[in-house]
């Protein structure tokens, strides 16, 4: 993707307009996003001839004000300018109720809310719905003041934030006696009634178009519907909003929060405007769904050619590596972002998670100190510091900082999840479960919270509950072997060995997915993996479950495969007898099997491979294959694992061979 000078100029103009219009409506995060992208576009160096021109002749227009293209709206904005400036000042001082009262006093709002409710704002409103809508229109037409869309948005947005602020105040302290997750925004009804009345006034005859709308009020209505859990209708209005004004990034983020599956994302993409922002939305939402296919990296590379220093896109690139389990590349990408934008705190909580997993204590200490010096009362700073204390095993101190992050922002997902982890470490299972539940309430796509709930219930030996939560985590992260390993282990404890074997085979398949870089199930080695490095612990567990069900041949095959991991995989003869995933959809051609990844090196001797060797030696004894039993037992003595059992087995082999007149196996 490359843009010519004319297209770059149009993109700059659109971003400049977005910065100003979002700022006018106090959508500061969206304004910041657009401004960062605007400054990430490289400036073309002026030629010597251009430098001699006056500033007024360079063609760069002033962007202090963006006039409204609608004459009627422009006239209303001009009449309201003094009140608008007062309302905006009050909003910036966080006096939300006073801000709302500038244009819509409580007496007017009470009259609108008291009218009969009309929820006839769906695109499918026909028949009786039209009649209801016309009555509502007649009832509300006289009570709704004639305001510009800019002033009405600012007023209702202030009312919405006033309700959010009061909701947090009602909940009092985080996870206190009043904080049970049932507090609601009491202003949602007021805001939705006013918006419905405004839409009814502007609705055209085809009942699907709001005349003269600029997209901002649709965005606010979508937010309100999302808070009321009316997600399908919320998505409809948010899509209408981005068609009218595509540069409002906050609207795209609201849509991201409503998408919980890749299939849903693919379903709504054709309904969206096709532009560079929808391209970014697809990448961002895919990352929120923990996708990491190669085409996402290609798309990011294309965008980074246009915005080479964009902190937003560089963060997406780092998260892409993180989801692909390439922690080194992710750490390097975040380190680069930190060098380019040393005062930027956004996404640093993800960076601290990476450093925590890498056990990089010096870098995490530096990051915590940096965040504290920039702004110690940002939720991201508190999460970073909490992660640092967790790495030091100071779990109570870590909980204190995660609580502080939640006091600053109740919707801070990382803080809820990480606080649940800390409570697990402190053996406070009740608090851990509550933390994970709140994390799921904030974002149901967070597989870590579902997995944490499964772990906590497993500690409580409530395996049925644990299995349900593990399956939720595995559904969100189907190519993470850790999720399927948890499912399989839980099924084993419930004596559901056959189901457990299937889950553990999927865990093996998932691990091979990361190693081969596959992006779909087809071609992901359903039959044998010649030379592929696999986890010997999982193989041993599968073999043990087969042994418990009396399937000794399958158990023997997996024990041999486990032992083969010492040298880096299995040979072709083993691959013909081992089936990794019998119920896998799709088959693989011989070429695909031949091109399977080759293990390099191997794990060497581990506790799992030694247990597999011991099982095989005893199996050989039962089948009277004394030479094999003696060889395996001798290898165990050399490994230095289970030496006493191995020596006893060697003595038993020799005695049996002498008893059967086979001679001493040591005499070769």
XYZ file of C-alpha atoms in Angstrom:
668
model
C 0.000 0.000 0.000
C 1.480 3.318 -1.072
C -0.067 6.760 -1.379
C 0.803 9.496 -3.827
C 1.198 13.126 -2.748
C -2.434 13.962 -3.476
C -3.725 11.025 -1.413
C -1.378 11.911 1.448
C -2.692 15.463 1.395
C -6.286 14.199 1.557
C -5.383 11.869 4.425
C -3.768 14.746 6.344
C -6.861 16.911 5.831
C -9.151 14.129 7.056
C -7.021 13.525 10.160
C -6.812 17.250 10.897
C -10.589 17.488 10.661
C -10.933 14.462 12.948
C -8.626 15.963 15.584
C -10.609 19.198 15.697
C -14.088 17.690 15.545
C -13.308 15.114 18.229
C -11.795 17.829 20.434
C -14.893 20.002 19.972
C -16.980 17.124 21.324
C -14.483 16.327 24.121
C -13.624 12.914 22.654
C -10.025 13.343 23.686
C -8.815 9.764 23.171
C -10.088 9.737 19.593
C -8.551 13.151 19.045
C -5.195 11.929 20.387
C -5.287 8.862 18.135
C -5.912 10.981 15.041
C -3.247 13.533 16.031
C -0.617 10.811 16.553
C -1.375 9.327 13.145
C -1.262 12.788 11.585
C 2.211 13.420 12.924
C 3.390 9.934 11.917
C 2.999 10.773 8.220
C 6.466 11.835 6.978
C 6.633 15.419 5.818
C 7.865 15.961 2.280
C 11.030 18.046 2.280
C 10.495 21.346 0.454
C 12.569 22.030 -2.636
C 14.788 25.160 -2.803
C 12.233 26.848 -5.029
C 9.439 26.196 -2.541
C 11.444 27.656 0.324
C 11.427 31.059 -1.317
C 7.654 31.139 -1.504
C 5.658 32.931 1.146
C 3.889 30.944 3.806
C 0.503 31.849 2.384
C 1.361 30.400 -1.012
C 2.436 26.948 0.150
C -1.119 25.615 -0.047
C -1.271 24.629 3.642
C -4.583 25.867 4.989
C -5.189 26.888 8.577
C -6.973 24.201 10.582
C -7.810 26.177 13.718
C -11.499 25.923 12.876
C -13.376 23.471 10.692
C -16.577 25.090 9.412
C -19.686 22.930 9.295
C -20.626 21.983 5.742
C -24.349 21.947 6.613
C -25.619 25.592 6.462
C -28.416 24.973 8.968
C -26.016 23.346 11.456
C -23.452 26.106 10.903
C -26.083 28.748 11.704
C -27.125 26.955 14.897
C -23.488 26.574 15.988
C -22.895 30.273 15.437
C -25.927 31.193 17.566
C -24.879 28.815 20.361
C -21.194 29.654 20.430
C -21.205 31.398 23.823
C -23.197 28.659 25.540
C -21.127 26.017 23.792
C -17.873 27.526 25.071
C -19.298 27.578 28.606
C -20.473 23.970 28.370
C -17.125 22.809 26.981
C -15.246 24.592 29.773
C -17.451 22.931 32.392
C -16.914 19.549 30.740
C -13.145 19.987 30.865
C -13.465 20.830 34.568
C -15.357 17.509 34.984
C -18.554 19.313 36.049
C -20.685 17.080 33.871
C -24.118 17.880 35.297
C -23.514 21.639 34.989
C -22.307 21.104 31.441
C -25.484 19.226 30.518
C -27.700 21.842 32.179
C -26.367 24.622 29.918
C -28.429 23.331 26.977
C -30.828 20.829 28.589
C -31.903 21.782 32.124
C -33.394 19.055 34.287
C -36.920 20.395 33.746
C -36.681 19.812 29.981
C -35.072 16.395 30.444
C -37.811 15.347 32.857
C -40.444 16.163 30.242
C -38.703 14.094 27.583
C -38.110 11.081 29.843
C -41.753 11.133 31.003
C -43.027 10.513 27.438
C -44.028 6.976 26.432
C -40.997 4.860 25.620
C -40.336 4.224 21.958
C -37.644 1.779 21.081
C -38.618 1.816 17.409
C -35.119 2.677 16.234
C -34.227 -0.642 14.619
C -33.857 -0.848 10.850
C -36.695 -3.372 10.809
C -39.362 -1.116 12.327
C -42.456 -1.668 10.169
C -46.237 -1.668 10.536
C -47.230 -1.035 14.152
C -43.770 0.258 14.851
C -44.342 3.143 12.454
C -47.540 4.114 14.188
C -45.858 4.030 17.575
C -42.974 6.054 16.219
C -45.283 8.736 14.825
C -47.060 9.111 18.179
C -43.701 9.382 19.948
C -42.609 11.984 17.419
C -45.699 14.060 18.070
C -45.248 13.782 21.819
C -41.583 14.728 21.807
C -41.482 17.335 19.067
C -42.542 20.152 21.335
C -40.252 19.244 24.246
C -36.883 18.782 22.508
C -35.072 22.123 22.034
C -33.718 23.024 18.613
C -29.979 22.498 19.155
C -27.044 21.898 16.879
C -25.781 18.325 16.750
C -22.493 19.406 18.283
C -24.151 20.956 21.336
C -26.619 18.095 21.734
C -23.818 15.536 21.599
C -21.726 17.410 24.171
C -24.752 17.720 26.465
C -25.765 14.068 26.291
C -22.180 12.825 26.474
C -21.715 14.869 29.652
C -24.901 13.312 31.040
C -23.623 9.846 30.149
C -20.270 10.449 31.877
C -22.075 11.883 34.892
C -23.909 8.577 35.254
C -20.657 6.611 34.866
C -18.988 8.728 37.551
C -21.896 8.248 39.951
C -21.933 4.512 39.255
C -18.290 4.238 40.344
C -19.018 6.327 43.451
C -21.932 4.048 44.407
C -19.679 1.015 44.173
C -17.279 2.644 46.695
C -13.996 0.749 47.198
C -12.831 -1.940 44.774
C -14.224 -5.373 45.789
C -15.719 -3.821 48.904
C -19.134 -4.763 50.333
C -20.960 -2.452 47.887
C -18.858 -3.401 44.856
C -20.763 -6.461 43.675
C -20.931 -5.500 40.011
C -24.623 -4.557 40.052
C -24.312 -0.765 40.004
C -25.622 0.715 36.756
C -25.469 4.038 34.959
C -28.793 5.669 35.857
C -28.496 8.257 33.079
C -28.693 5.718 30.241
C -32.488 5.949 30.073
C -32.392 9.762 29.906
C -29.779 9.828 27.160
C -31.501 7.131 25.093
C -34.928 8.854 25.326
C -33.508 12.175 24.131
C -31.674 10.512 21.260
C -34.766 8.537 20.244
C -36.795 11.738 20.206
C -34.151 13.461 18.050
C -33.992 10.529 15.600
C -37.801 10.483 15.313
C -37.816 14.178 14.433
C -35.244 13.626 11.677
C -36.456 10.283 10.324
C -37.327 10.271 6.621
C -40.156 8.428 4.890
C -38.075 5.316 4.136
C -37.700 4.843 7.917
C -33.999 4.015 7.604
C -32.252 7.368 7.124
C -31.882 10.186 9.632
C -31.944 13.415 7.682
C -28.895 15.679 8.079
C -27.191 13.510 10.703
C -23.394 13.711 10.911
C -22.758 10.427 12.745
C -21.905 11.654 16.247
C -25.308 11.051 17.822
C -25.457 7.580 16.251
C -22.137 6.852 17.971
C -23.476 7.962 21.351
C -26.660 5.943 20.895
C -24.594 2.883 20.020
C -22.586 3.348 23.234
C -25.770 3.538 25.296
C -27.236 0.432 23.660
C -23.988 -1.459 24.254
C -24.139 -0.549 27.952
C -27.718 -1.852 28.017
C -26.465 -5.165 26.478
C -28.500 -4.595 23.307
C -25.484 -5.536 21.238
C -26.993 -6.274 17.830
C -28.798 -2.935 17.713
C -25.734 -1.142 19.099
C -23.618 -2.578 16.282
C -26.171 -1.388 13.728
C -25.994 2.216 14.963
C -22.222 2.209 15.301
C -21.863 1.019 11.706
C -24.147 3.851 10.611
C -21.947 6.267 12.541
C -18.688 5.193 10.849
C -20.339 5.505 7.445
C -21.164 9.139 8.241
C -17.847 10.017 9.934
C -15.206 7.274 9.597
C -12.392 9.092 11.447
C -13.944 8.714 14.921
C -11.680 5.984 16.343
C -13.751 5.735 19.526
C -16.654 4.395 17.463
C -14.442 1.695 15.947
C -13.269 0.719 19.441
C -16.872 0.344 20.577
C -17.450 -2.040 17.681
C -14.342 -3.990 18.664
C -15.774 -4.505 22.149
C -18.908 -6.043 20.601
C -17.027 -8.568 18.444
C -16.245 -11.791 20.297
C -15.396 -14.193 17.458
C -13.387 -14.031 14.241
C -16.503 -15.200 12.392
C -18.403 -12.155 13.666
C -15.603 -9.874 12.490
C -15.640 -11.422 9.023
C -19.407 -11.065 8.917
C -19.477 -7.328 9.644
C -16.478 -6.309 7.498
C -18.519 -6.104 4.243
C -20.968 -3.754 6.005
C -18.241 -1.238 6.843
C -16.896 1.621 4.714
C -13.794 0.502 2.836
C -11.050 2.947 3.801
C -7.767 3.051 5.682
C -9.478 3.290 9.082
C -11.534 0.138 8.503
C -8.247 -1.526 7.502
C -6.797 -0.537 10.897
C -9.985 -1.669 12.632
C -9.664 -5.142 11.125
C -6.055 -5.448 12.324
C -6.803 -4.091 15.811
C -9.866 -6.303 16.319
C -8.002 -9.374 15.057
C -5.305 -8.696 17.659
C -7.960 -8.287 20.343
C -9.152 -11.755 19.314
C -5.561 -13.048 19.754
C -5.033 -13.732 16.052
C -1.495 -13.762 14.678
C -1.669 -14.944 11.074
C 0.998 -13.868 8.623
C -1.411 -11.710 6.611
C -1.848 -9.433 9.653
C 1.896 -8.829 9.700
C 1.817 -8.032 5.987
C -1.057 -5.572 6.513
C 0.810 -3.878 9.359
C 3.925 -3.544 7.197
C 1.846 -1.793 4.555
C 0.422 0.669 7.076
C 3.845 1.311 8.626
C 5.077 2.469 5.212
C 2.513 5.276 5.443
C 2.867 5.925 9.198
C 6.433 4.760 9.993
C 6.577 6.222 13.516
C 2.985 5.614 14.589
C 3.013 4.423 18.198
C -0.400 2.790 17.675
C 0.762 0.663 14.728
C 4.089 -0.179 16.367
C 2.163 -1.384 19.435
C 0.003 -3.559 17.179
C 3.180 -5.013 15.651
C 4.552 -5.811 19.120
C 1.270 -7.445 20.191
C 1.266 -9.526 17.015
C 4.638 -11.005 18.024
C 3.358 -11.482 21.593
C 0.318 -13.476 20.431
C 2.593 -15.596 18.236
C 4.641 -16.426 21.370
C 7.699 -14.659 19.935
C 8.508 -12.898 23.195
C 11.958 -11.745 22.109
C 10.600 -9.936 19.028
C 7.716 -8.476 21.067
C 10.140 -7.177 23.703
C 12.333 -5.599 21.023
C 9.334 -3.914 19.393
C 8.127 -2.454 22.681
C 11.661 -1.326 23.476
C 11.729 0.539 20.170
C 8.383 2.200 20.962
C 9.781 3.279 24.322
C 12.811 4.845 22.664
C 10.625 6.714 20.138
C 7.957 7.784 22.666
C 9.540 7.707 26.146
C 6.596 9.503 27.803
C 3.857 7.342 26.275
C 2.239 4.977 28.793
C -0.367 3.349 26.529
C 0.112 -0.435 26.132
C 3.020 -0.548 28.587
C 1.006 -2.926 30.749
C 1.386 -5.466 27.918
C 5.123 -4.755 27.830
C 5.348 -5.430 31.571
C 3.539 -8.766 31.061
C 6.147 -9.758 28.481
C 9.021 -8.792 30.772
C 7.366 -10.701 33.615
C 7.085 -13.880 31.531
C 10.707 -13.459 30.377
C 11.719 -13.002 34.039
C 13.575 -9.830 33.042
C 13.700 -8.179 36.447
C 16.135 -5.301 35.595
C 14.091 -4.147 32.580
C 10.827 -4.444 34.498
C 12.332 -2.398 37.348
C 13.404 0.283 34.867
C 9.940 0.303 33.268
C 8.218 0.623 36.654
C 10.492 3.527 37.600
C 9.862 5.226 34.244
C 6.067 4.902 34.516
C 6.137 6.204 38.074
C 8.168 9.246 37.033
C 5.868 10.035 34.065
C 2.517 9.604 35.851
C 2.170 7.354 38.869
C -1.625 7.734 38.883
C -2.275 6.217 35.475
C -3.804 2.709 35.502
C -1.007 1.482 33.202
C 1.636 2.694 35.662
C -0.033 0.891 38.557
C -0.239 -2.350 36.555
C 3.454 -2.150 35.628
C 4.462 -1.545 39.253
C 2.150 -4.358 40.396
C 3.808 -6.737 37.942
C 7.214 -5.742 39.307
C 6.182 -6.535 42.877
C 4.659 -9.820 41.706
C 7.973 -10.795 40.126
C 9.584 -10.150 43.505
C 6.940 -12.465 45.067
C 5.546 -9.531 47.077
C 1.985 -10.519 46.241
C 0.180 -8.349 48.801
C 2.025 -5.280 47.530
C 1.120 -6.259 43.959
C -2.568 -6.535 44.908
C -2.372 -3.045 46.399
C -1.214 -1.569 43.084
C -3.716 -3.523 41.010
C -6.464 -2.205 43.304
C -5.130 1.309 42.777
C -5.317 0.810 39.007
C -8.962 -0.245 39.374
C -9.767 2.765 41.534
C -8.546 4.907 38.632
C -10.318 2.842 35.967
C -12.818 0.112 36.844
C -12.643 -1.233 33.296
C -8.878 -1.899 33.410
C -8.861 -5.494 32.199
C -5.203 -6.246 32.983
C -5.633 -5.176 36.604
C -8.637 -7.477 37.217
C -6.933 -10.503 35.654
C -3.553 -9.964 37.288
C -5.150 -9.337 40.669
C -6.876 -12.708 40.297
C -3.467 -14.310 39.688
C -2.110 -12.690 42.846
C -5.044 -13.903 44.943
C -4.390 -17.431 43.665
C -0.802 -17.086 44.890
C -2.129 -15.881 48.254
C -4.522 -18.889 48.416
C -7.516 -16.536 48.568
C -9.669 -18.472 46.117
C -12.886 -16.522 46.797
C -11.248 -13.184 45.936
C -9.504 -14.763 42.941
C -12.809 -16.027 41.526
C -14.422 -12.611 41.996
C -11.505 -10.867 40.262
C -11.632 -13.216 37.297
C -15.411 -12.848 37.040
C -15.073 -9.075 36.930
C -12.402 -9.399 34.239
C -14.816 -11.469 32.150
C -17.526 -8.846 32.701
C -15.167 -6.188 31.320
C -14.040 -8.289 28.358
C -15.487 -11.725 27.696
C -12.727 -12.354 25.126
C -10.034 -12.479 27.822
C -8.983 -16.130 27.761
C -6.621 -15.554 30.708
C -9.549 -14.795 33.024
C -11.468 -17.888 31.871
C -8.336 -19.993 32.327
C -7.789 -18.476 35.779
C -11.336 -19.402 36.797
C -10.662 -22.955 35.671
C -7.451 -23.116 37.698
C -9.135 -21.729 40.802
C -12.027 -24.191 40.673
C -9.534 -26.997 40.088
C -7.749 -25.988 43.294
C -11.142 -26.296 44.999
C -11.503 -29.763 43.366
C -14.680 -28.657 41.578
C -13.654 -30.288 38.314
C -16.966 -29.889 36.480
C -16.840 -26.111 36.894
C -13.123 -26.069 36.069
C -13.725 -28.029 32.853
C -16.416 -25.586 31.698
C -14.109 -22.592 32.171
C -11.145 -24.362 30.576
C -13.293 -25.109 27.533
C -14.237 -21.423 27.283
C -10.542 -20.496 27.344
C -9.724 -23.151 24.730
C -12.524 -21.870 22.502
C -11.066 -18.365 22.605
C -7.496 -19.597 22.111
C -7.857 -22.852 20.136
C -4.227 -22.978 19.018
C -2.716 -22.647 22.475
C -1.595 -26.067 23.703
C -1.695 -24.879 27.306
C -5.493 -24.506 27.113
C -6.048 -28.017 25.739
C -3.556 -29.477 28.202
C -5.672 -28.034 31.031
C -8.849 -29.468 29.469
C -7.250 -32.906 29.065
C -5.822 -32.982 32.587
C -9.196 -31.993 34.042
C -10.941 -34.737 32.066
C -8.374 -37.234 33.331
C -9.171 -36.309 36.924
C -12.834 -36.871 36.126
C -11.962 -40.384 34.780
C -13.067 -39.393 31.282
C -9.948 -40.820 29.693
C -11.132 -41.052 26.076
C -12.197 -37.389 25.994
C -9.011 -36.454 27.821
C -6.895 -38.225 25.196
C -8.604 -36.243 22.418
C -7.962 -32.970 24.248
C -4.292 -33.795 24.815
C -3.873 -34.725 21.159
C -5.233 -31.294 20.302
C -2.647 -29.828 22.648
C 0.063 -31.576 20.607
C -1.504 -30.294 17.409
C -1.632 -26.769 18.807
C 2.038 -26.787 19.747
C 2.955 -27.978 16.252
C 0.872 -25.076 14.879
C 3.128 -22.531 16.547
C 6.284 -24.351 15.451
C 5.285 -24.709 11.791
C 3.556 -21.333 11.529
C 0.328 -22.920 10.242
C -2.772 -20.791 10.100
C -5.503 -23.392 9.655
C -6.344 -26.876 10.772
C -6.067 -28.329 7.279
C -2.487 -29.319 6.631
C -1.662 -29.312 10.338
C -0.422 -32.895 10.479
C -3.320 -35.079 11.528
C -1.262 -38.213 10.852
C 2.114 -38.438 12.536
C 4.733 -35.754 12.740
C 8.057 -37.109 11.507
C 10.825 -35.413 13.418
C 8.527 -32.822 14.998
C 9.502 -31.794 18.515
C 6.649 -32.471 20.932
C 6.182 -32.065 24.645
C 7.217 -35.354 26.327
C 5.027 -34.571 29.352
C 1.900 -34.516 27.173
C 2.937 -37.684 25.373
C 3.539 -39.430 28.709
C 0.142 -38.290 29.948
C -1.609 -39.623 26.832
C 0.233 -42.946 27.182
C -0.768 -43.186 30.832
C -4.434 -42.608 29.948
C -4.294 -45.303 27.279
C -2.720 -47.605 29.872
C -5.567 -46.876 32.299
C -8.134 -47.840 29.655
C -6.296 -51.099 28.892
C -5.111 -50.093 25.394
C -1.540 -51.253 25.842
C -0.554 -51.048 22.170
C -1.483 -47.378 21.956
C 0.154 -46.763 25.330
C 3.362 -48.441 24.075
C 3.353 -46.362 20.890
C 3.072 -43.070 22.818
C 5.692 -44.156 25.358
C 8.084 -44.815 22.461
C 7.208 -41.441 20.971
C 7.842 -39.770 24.326
C 11.233 -41.428 24.584
C 12.054 -40.407 20.995
C 11.819 -36.714 21.989
C 15.247 -37.039 23.624
C 16.763 -37.066 20.130
C 14.370 -34.564 18.568
C 11.365 -36.531 17.324
C 10.396 -39.874 15.831
C 11.385 -41.803 12.763
C 9.191 -42.627 9.789
C 8.238 -46.067 11.117
C 6.780 -44.506 14.253
C 4.930 -41.875 12.226
C 3.034 -44.609 10.414
C 1.650 -46.085 13.643
C 1.000 -42.939 15.673
C -2.172 -40.969 15.021
C -2.054 -37.556 16.581
C -5.623 -36.467 15.981
C -7.999 -39.111 14.657
C -11.013 -36.856 14.408
C -9.209 -33.985 12.694
C -11.176 -32.624 9.707
C -9.370 -32.744 6.407
C -6.514 -34.931 5.249
C -2.972 -34.112 4.316
C -1.184 -35.069 1.138
C 2.042 -37.017 1.200
C 3.880 -33.858 0.209
C 2.509 -32.038 3.225
C 3.631 -34.850 5.505
C 7.077 -34.888 3.957
C 7.411 -31.175 4.538
C 6.636 -31.430 8.255
C 8.957 -29.510 10.543
C 12.052 -31.414 11.638
C 12.973 -31.392 15.292
C 16.328 -29.964 16.059
C 18.378 -31.289 18.942
C 15.706 -32.802 21.168
C 14.944 -32.423 24.845
C 17.612 -34.795 26.164
C 16.870 -36.960 29.178
C 13.942 -35.655 31.236
C 11.844 -37.075 34.048
C 9.052 -37.788 31.537
C 11.261 -39.679 29.071
C 12.787 -41.697 31.935
C 9.318 -42.694 33.145
C 8.442 -43.717 29.591
C 11.648 -45.794 29.372
C 10.828 -47.510 32.677
C 7.268 -48.302 31.503
C 8.612 -49.753 28.242
C 11.178 -51.855 30.135
C 8.444 -53.310 32.348
C 6.229 -53.854 29.301
C 9.095 -55.778 27.668
C 9.363 -57.884 30.822
C 5.642 -58.717 30.646
C 5.976 -59.750 27.005
C 9.187 -61.715 27.791
C 11.321 -59.492 25.548
C 14.196 -59.688 28.001
C 16.864 -58.239 25.700
C 14.853 -55.032 25.213
C 14.048 -54.821 28.914
C 17.722 -55.211 29.800
C 18.759 -52.547 27.263
C 16.201 -50.012 28.498
C 17.017 -50.656 32.148
C 20.739 -50.217 31.415
C 19.980 -46.874 29.696
C 18.069 -45.805 32.796
C 21.136 -46.495 34.932
C 23.197 -44.287 32.613
C 20.544 -41.523 32.696
C 20.809 -41.267 36.460
C 17.026 -41.229 36.848
C 15.170 -43.984 38.763
C 18.507 -45.799 39.112
C 17.487 -48.104 41.981
C 14.353 -49.309 40.161
C 16.436 -49.827 37.023
C 19.045 -51.914 38.852
C 16.334 -54.046 40.419
C 14.822 -54.553 36.980
C 18.199 -55.616 35.542
C 18.607 -58.193 38.306
C 15.118 -59.538 37.615
C 15.822 -59.744 33.869
C 19.024 -61.701 34.433
C 17.387 -64.124 36.850
C 14.519 -64.818 34.451
C 16.863 -65.296 31.516
C 18.967 -67.758 33.511
C 15.838 -69.567 34.639
C 14.718 -69.892 31.009
C 18.189 -71.000 29.895
C 18.726 -67.923 27.727
C 22.109 -67.028 29.185
C 23.344 -63.837 30.782
C 22.432 -60.791 28.668
C 25.639 -59.052 29.710
C 27.594 -61.711 27.821
C 27.226 -60.436 24.360
